[in-house]
Amino acid sequence: MDKKKLIAGNWKMNGNLEANDALVRAVAAGMQQARCGVAVCVPAPYLAQVQMLRHGSSIELGAQDVSAQEQGAFTGEISAKMLREFGVRYAIVGHSERRQYHGETDALVADKAKAALAHGITPIVCVGETLAEREAGQTEEVVKRQMAAVIHVNGHCISEIVVAYEPVWAIGTGKTATPEQAQAVHQVLRAQLRAATEHADRVPILYGGSMNAANAASLLAQPDIDGGLIGGASLKAADFLQIIAAAR
Ligand code: 13P
């Protein structure tokens, strides 16, 4: 089954009003014949700006995190309902930088995915092993554990999520997983999803980790790689557009 691929940019903590304006305009102008879905996950203060800029294009808006809570005394948190008011379609949850620097657990990530889904936002659930875990032969065990928590909490709604396999050792390092290494993990995740839902084949499984204009096509050619979650290369319109063009 051929489904439309998804190329999502994760700007991380980058950008400013002027640079965002130029970047989104250039992407919107350059992607007119895109055959894939395109999203940009931007820092929260810029959601309103990018919501306006994307208008008239098919760029979807994403957030980089979402609270697991509905509302109330949770200083600094942003609820799914608030994100929805700004036209947010996707929210990254469980990015390795959140797990690593903010102590996010598998259980919290699962609750965040649930909160997003409850408000019509598609969570992009990130999983991935560290270099030490890979070298210890624990890759499969780690990603399955991370996924299992999300499946457990979200039940049949699991068919509504997007998964992103992001090996931690490949993020921002210029060391990309080979297409074969990535496909092997994507296949494991697909099998796990199949055991949980009959609609597993429609769950996009993105690859993330130093994906760029040069390596995108070979990664995206793998049978279980349904798109990309792009960090550094999503900040340069020309590079991001080349990745979008490689997704067919
Ligand atoms: P890079 O593309 O910069 O390696 O980042 C990947 C990533 O973490 C996307 O979420």
Tab-separated table of C-alpha atoms and ligand atoms in Angstrom:
chain	number	residue	atom	x	y	z
A	1	MET	CA	0.000	0.000	0.000
A	2	ASP	CA	1.411	3.357	-0.971
A	3	LYS	CA	0.621	6.076	1.496
A	4	LYS	CA	1.604	9.698	1.351
A	5	LYS	CA	4.873	10.338	3.131
A	6	LEU	CA	5.253	12.982	5.830
A	7	ILE	CA	8.233	15.320	6.106
A	8	ALA	CA	8.195	17.195	9.403
A	9	GLY	CA	10.716	19.811	10.435
A	10	ASN	CA	11.650	20.087	14.096
A	11	TRP	CA	13.104	23.541	14.536
A	12	LYS	CA	14.011	22.769	18.170
A	13	MET	CA	14.958	25.995	20.060
A	14	ASN	CA	15.904	27.940	16.949
A	15	GLY	CA	14.461	30.817	14.984
A	16	ASN	CA	13.406	34.422	15.386
A	17	LEU	CA	10.592	36.458	13.864
A	18	GLU	CA	12.636	37.570	10.887
A	19	ALA	CA	14.254	34.235	10.105
A	20	ASN	CA	10.963	32.335	10.523
A	21	ASP	CA	9.284	34.659	8.069
A	22	ALA	CA	11.902	34.055	5.396
A	23	LEU	CA	12.043	30.297	6.028
A	24	VAL	CA	8.307	29.609	5.928
A	25	ARG	CA	7.772	31.806	2.881
A	26	ALA	CA	10.596	30.061	1.010
A	27	VAL	CA	9.323	26.585	1.925
A	28	ALA	CA	5.743	27.463	0.972
A	29	ALA	CA	6.877	28.885	-2.363
A	30	GLY	CA	9.164	25.962	-3.157
A	31	MET	CA	6.931	23.043	-2.213
A	32	GLN	CA	4.012	23.687	-4.496
A	33	GLN	CA	4.224	20.334	-6.236
A	34	ALA	CA	5.050	18.376	-3.075
A	35	ARG	CA	3.735	14.844	-3.144
A	36	CYS	CA	4.157	14.425	0.595
A	37	GLY	CA	2.654	16.006	3.686
A	38	VAL	CA	4.812	18.781	5.132
A	39	ALA	CA	4.816	20.088	8.694
A	40	VAL	CA	6.956	22.414	10.775
A	41	CYS	CA	7.169	21.959	14.550
A	42	VAL	CA	8.075	25.362	15.895
A	43	PRO	CA	8.836	26.870	19.319
A	44	ALA	CA	5.565	27.749	21.092
A	45	PRO	CA	5.980	31.557	20.961
A	46	TYR	CA	6.074	31.367	17.166
A	47	LEU	CA	2.941	29.251	16.662
A	48	ALA	CA	0.775	32.289	15.950
A	49	GLN	CA	3.317	33.745	13.552
A	50	VAL	CA	3.747	30.517	11.606
A	51	GLN	CA	0.003	29.860	11.621
A	52	MET	CA	-0.401	33.131	9.692
A	53	LEU	CA	2.597	32.567	7.428
A	54	ARG	CA	1.538	29.073	6.395
A	55	HIS	CA	-1.869	30.308	5.366
A	56	GLY	CA	-2.634	29.438	1.772
A	57	SER	CA	0.016	26.718	1.654
A	58	SER	CA	-0.291	23.067	2.649
A	59	ILE	CA	2.300	23.359	5.414
A	60	GLU	CA	0.870	21.911	8.624
A	61	LEU	CA	1.695	23.397	12.000
A	62	GLY	CA	3.289	21.379	14.798
A	63	ALA	CA	4.348	21.922	18.404
A	64	GLN	CA	7.436	20.388	19.984
A	65	ASP	CA	5.780	19.222	23.188
A	66	VAL	CA	2.384	19.188	24.896
A	67	SER	CA	1.289	18.875	28.510
A	68	ALA	CA	-0.221	15.612	29.721
A	69	GLN	CA	-2.560	17.735	31.866
A	70	GLU	CA	-5.867	19.289	30.830
A	71	GLN	CA	-5.454	22.662	32.586
A	72	GLY	CA	-4.664	24.241	35.913
A	73	ALA	CA	-1.682	24.853	38.171
A	74	PHE	CA	1.079	23.575	35.893
A	75	THR	CA	3.392	26.557	35.447
A	76	GLY	CA	5.162	26.619	32.136
A	77	GLU	CA	3.080	23.856	30.569
A	78	ILE	CA	1.011	24.238	27.401
A	79	SER	CA	-2.163	22.203	26.979
A	80	ALA	CA	-3.342	20.411	23.872
A	81	LYS	CA	-6.469	22.538	23.897
A	82	MET	CA	-4.372	25.721	23.750
A	83	LEU	CA	-2.301	24.341	20.878
A	84	ARG	CA	-5.486	23.472	19.033
A	85	GLU	CA	-6.567	27.128	19.212
A	86	PHE	CA	-3.509	27.982	17.130
A	87	GLY	CA	-4.275	25.455	14.429
A	88	VAL	CA	-1.730	22.918	15.620
A	89	ARG	CA	-2.098	19.583	13.827
A	90	TYR	CA	0.916	17.697	15.247
A	91	ALA	CA	2.792	17.659	18.547
A	92	ILE	CA	6.108	15.942	19.020
A	93	VAL	CA	6.098	13.924	22.241
A	94	GLY	CA	8.965	12.083	23.907
A	95	HIS	CA	11.751	13.593	21.852
A	96	SER	CA	15.035	12.238	23.199
A	97	GLU	CA	16.015	15.769	24.223
A	98	ARG	CA	12.900	15.908	26.437
A	99	ARG	CA	13.605	12.433	27.815
A	100	GLN	CA	17.258	13.277	28.446
A	101	TYR	CA	17.155	16.879	29.718
A	102	HIS	CA	13.696	16.951	31.288
A	103	GLY	CA	13.485	13.447	32.701
A	104	GLU	CA	10.428	12.453	30.681
A	105	THR	CA	9.502	8.828	31.326
A	106	ASP	CA	7.819	6.348	28.999
A	107	ALA	CA	4.639	6.704	31.063
A	108	LEU	CA	4.612	10.513	30.814
A	109	VAL	CA	5.216	10.363	27.060
A	110	ALA	CA	2.264	7.988	26.734
A	111	ASP	CA	0.042	10.387	28.725
A	112	LYS	CA	1.143	13.301	26.533
A	113	ALA	CA	0.194	11.335	23.415
A	114	LYS	CA	-3.214	10.663	24.970
A	115	ALA	CA	-3.761	14.345	25.835
A	116	ALA	CA	-2.901	15.352	22.276
A	117	LEU	CA	-5.259	12.793	20.742
A	118	ALA	CA	-8.070	13.896	23.048
A	119	HIS	CA	-7.930	17.325	21.400
A	120	GLY	CA	-7.528	16.263	17.801
A	121	ILE	CA	-3.764	16.719	17.668
A	122	THR	CA	-1.680	13.933	16.171
A	123	PRO	CA	1.220	13.074	18.464
A	124	ILE	CA	4.546	12.347	16.791
A	125	VAL	CA	5.868	9.840	19.316
A	126	CYS	CA	9.664	9.627	19.323
A	127	VAL	CA	11.522	6.466	20.263
A	128	GLY	CA	15.164	5.563	19.909
A	129	GLU	CA	18.194	4.038	21.568
A	130	THR	CA	21.401	5.674	22.762
A	131	LEU	CA	24.784	4.643	21.390
A	132	ALA	CA	25.513	2.651	24.569
A	133	GLU	CA	22.209	0.794	24.211
A	134	ARG	CA	22.906	0.007	20.550
A	135	GLU	CA	26.385	-1.243	21.346
A	136	ALA	CA	24.961	-3.412	24.111
A	137	GLY	CA	22.556	-4.997	21.607
A	138	GLN	CA	19.520	-3.457	23.314
A	139	THR	CA	18.084	-1.413	20.429
A	140	GLU	CA	15.024	-3.576	19.869
A	141	GLU	CA	14.281	-3.945	23.560
A	142	VAL	CA	14.514	-0.172	24.158
A	143	VAL	CA	12.294	0.963	21.293
A	144	LYS	CA	9.744	-1.757	22.059
A	145	ARG	CA	9.607	-0.699	25.703
A	146	GLN	CA	9.104	2.954	24.719
A	147	MET	CA	6.368	2.015	22.222
A	148	ALA	CA	4.660	-0.447	24.571
A	149	ALA	CA	3.941	2.306	27.099
A	150	VAL	CA	2.228	4.397	24.420
A	151	ILE	CA	0.217	1.429	23.137
A	152	HIS	CA	-0.819	0.479	26.667
A	153	VAL	CA	-2.193	3.926	27.506
A	154	ASN	CA	-3.753	4.723	24.111
A	155	GLY	CA	-5.412	1.414	23.224
A	156	HIS	CA	-7.147	1.338	19.862
A	157	CYS	CA	-6.350	5.061	19.293
A	158	ILE	CA	-2.794	3.942	18.581
A	159	SER	CA	-3.669	3.830	14.879
A	160	GLU	CA	-4.045	7.644	15.009
A	161	ILE	CA	-0.465	8.431	16.014
A	162	VAL	CA	2.720	9.080	14.067
A	163	VAL	CA	5.880	7.315	15.256
A	164	ALA	CA	9.375	8.693	14.787
A	165	TYR	CA	12.369	6.419	15.152
A	166	GLU	CA	15.245	8.671	16.177
A	167	PRO	CA	18.415	6.877	17.214
A	168	VAL	CA	19.933	9.233	19.780
A	169	TRP	CA	23.433	8.703	18.382
A	170	ALA	CA	22.302	10.004	14.996
A	171	ILE	CA	20.676	13.224	16.231
A	172	GLY	CA	22.646	16.324	15.349
A	173	THR	CA	25.801	14.258	14.898
A	174	GLY	CA	25.933	13.949	11.117
A	175	LYS	CA	25.996	10.153	11.687
A	176	THR	CA	22.880	8.845	9.988
A	177	ALA	CA	21.591	5.327	10.477
A	178	THR	CA	22.056	3.389	7.255
A	179	PRO	CA	18.823	2.708	5.380
A	180	GLU	CA	19.167	-0.950	6.406
A	181	GLN	CA	19.711	-0.136	10.094
A	182	ALA	CA	16.718	2.189	10.104
A	183	GLN	CA	14.482	-0.219	8.173
A	184	ALA	CA	15.325	-3.035	10.612
A	185	VAL	CA	14.023	-0.974	13.543
A	186	HIS	CA	11.032	0.347	11.612
A	187	GLN	CA	10.094	-3.254	10.846
A	188	VAL	CA	10.209	-4.126	14.543
A	189	LEU	CA	7.976	-1.161	15.344
A	190	ARG	CA	5.552	-2.043	12.546
A	191	ALA	CA	5.248	-5.593	13.860
A	192	GLN	CA	4.584	-4.270	17.356
A	193	LEU	CA	1.881	-1.951	16.008
A	194	ARG	CA	0.342	-4.808	14.021
A	195	ALA	CA	-0.043	-6.779	17.212
A	196	ALA	CA	-1.928	-3.813	18.717
A	197	THR	CA	-4.160	-2.685	15.850
A	198	GLU	CA	-5.432	-3.941	12.536
A	199	HIS	CA	-4.700	-0.460	11.141
A	200	ALA	CA	-0.947	-0.570	11.819
A	201	ASP	CA	-0.093	-0.095	8.169
A	202	ARG	CA	-1.563	3.371	8.130
A	203	VAL	CA	0.603	4.579	11.037
A	204	PRO	CA	3.428	6.643	9.523
A	205	ILE	CA	6.807	5.671	10.962
A	206	LEU	CA	9.258	8.527	10.350
A	207	TYR	CA	13.021	8.343	10.558
A	208	GLY	CA	14.934	11.152	12.281
A	209	GLY	CA	18.624	11.702	12.898
A	210	SER	CA	20.875	13.668	10.553
A	211	MET	CA	18.516	13.192	7.631
A	212	ASN	CA	19.591	15.596	4.896
A	213	ALA	CA	19.264	16.361	1.208
A	214	ALA	CA	21.924	13.781	0.322
A	215	ASN	CA	20.670	10.780	2.282
A	216	ALA	CA	16.908	11.334	2.311
A	217	ALA	CA	16.046	9.450	-0.881
A	218	SER	CA	17.734	6.198	0.141
A	219	LEU	CA	16.185	6.268	3.615
A	220	LEU	CA	12.746	7.092	2.239
A	221	ALA	CA	12.990	4.218	-0.255
A	222	GLN	CA	12.794	1.666	2.560
A	223	PRO	CA	9.442	-0.125	2.809
A	224	ASP	CA	8.686	0.877	6.409
A	225	ILE	CA	10.121	4.410	6.335
A	226	ASP	CA	7.143	6.673	5.779
A	227	GLY	CA	8.815	10.030	6.107
A	228	GLY	CA	11.285	12.034	8.127
A	229	LEU	CA	11.581	14.171	11.237
A	230	ILE	CA	14.224	16.681	10.304
A	231	GLY	CA	16.197	18.832	12.730
A	232	GLY	CA	19.106	20.882	11.402
A	233	ALA	CA	18.228	20.560	7.725
A	234	SER	CA	14.716	21.917	8.341
A	235	LEU	CA	16.193	25.318	9.201
A	236	LYS	CA	17.504	25.823	5.678
A	237	ALA	CA	14.774	26.190	3.092
A	238	ALA	CA	16.846	24.762	0.224
A	239	ASP	CA	17.795	21.635	2.197
A	240	PHE	CA	14.298	21.088	3.559
A	241	LEU	CA	12.855	21.486	0.063
A	242	GLN	CA	15.261	18.902	-1.323
A	243	ILE	CA	14.130	16.421	1.315
A	244	ILE	CA	10.502	17.211	0.475
A	245	ALA	CA	11.281	16.588	-3.200
A	246	ALA	CA	12.867	13.230	-2.312
A	247	ALA	CA	9.645	12.071	-0.626
A	248	ARG	CA	7.435	10.456	-3.230
B	1	13P	P1	18.914	16.374	13.222
B	1	13P	O1	18.207	16.241	11.915
B	1	13P	O2	19.476	17.746	13.468
B	1	13P	O3	19.895	15.268	13.461
B	1	13P	O4	17.781	16.222	14.370
B	1	13P	C1	16.920	15.147	14.300
B	1	13P	C2	15.854	15.349	15.312
B	1	13P	O5	16.088	15.276	16.503
B	1	13P	C3	14.515	15.676	14.827
B	1	13P	O6	13.588	15.624	15.860
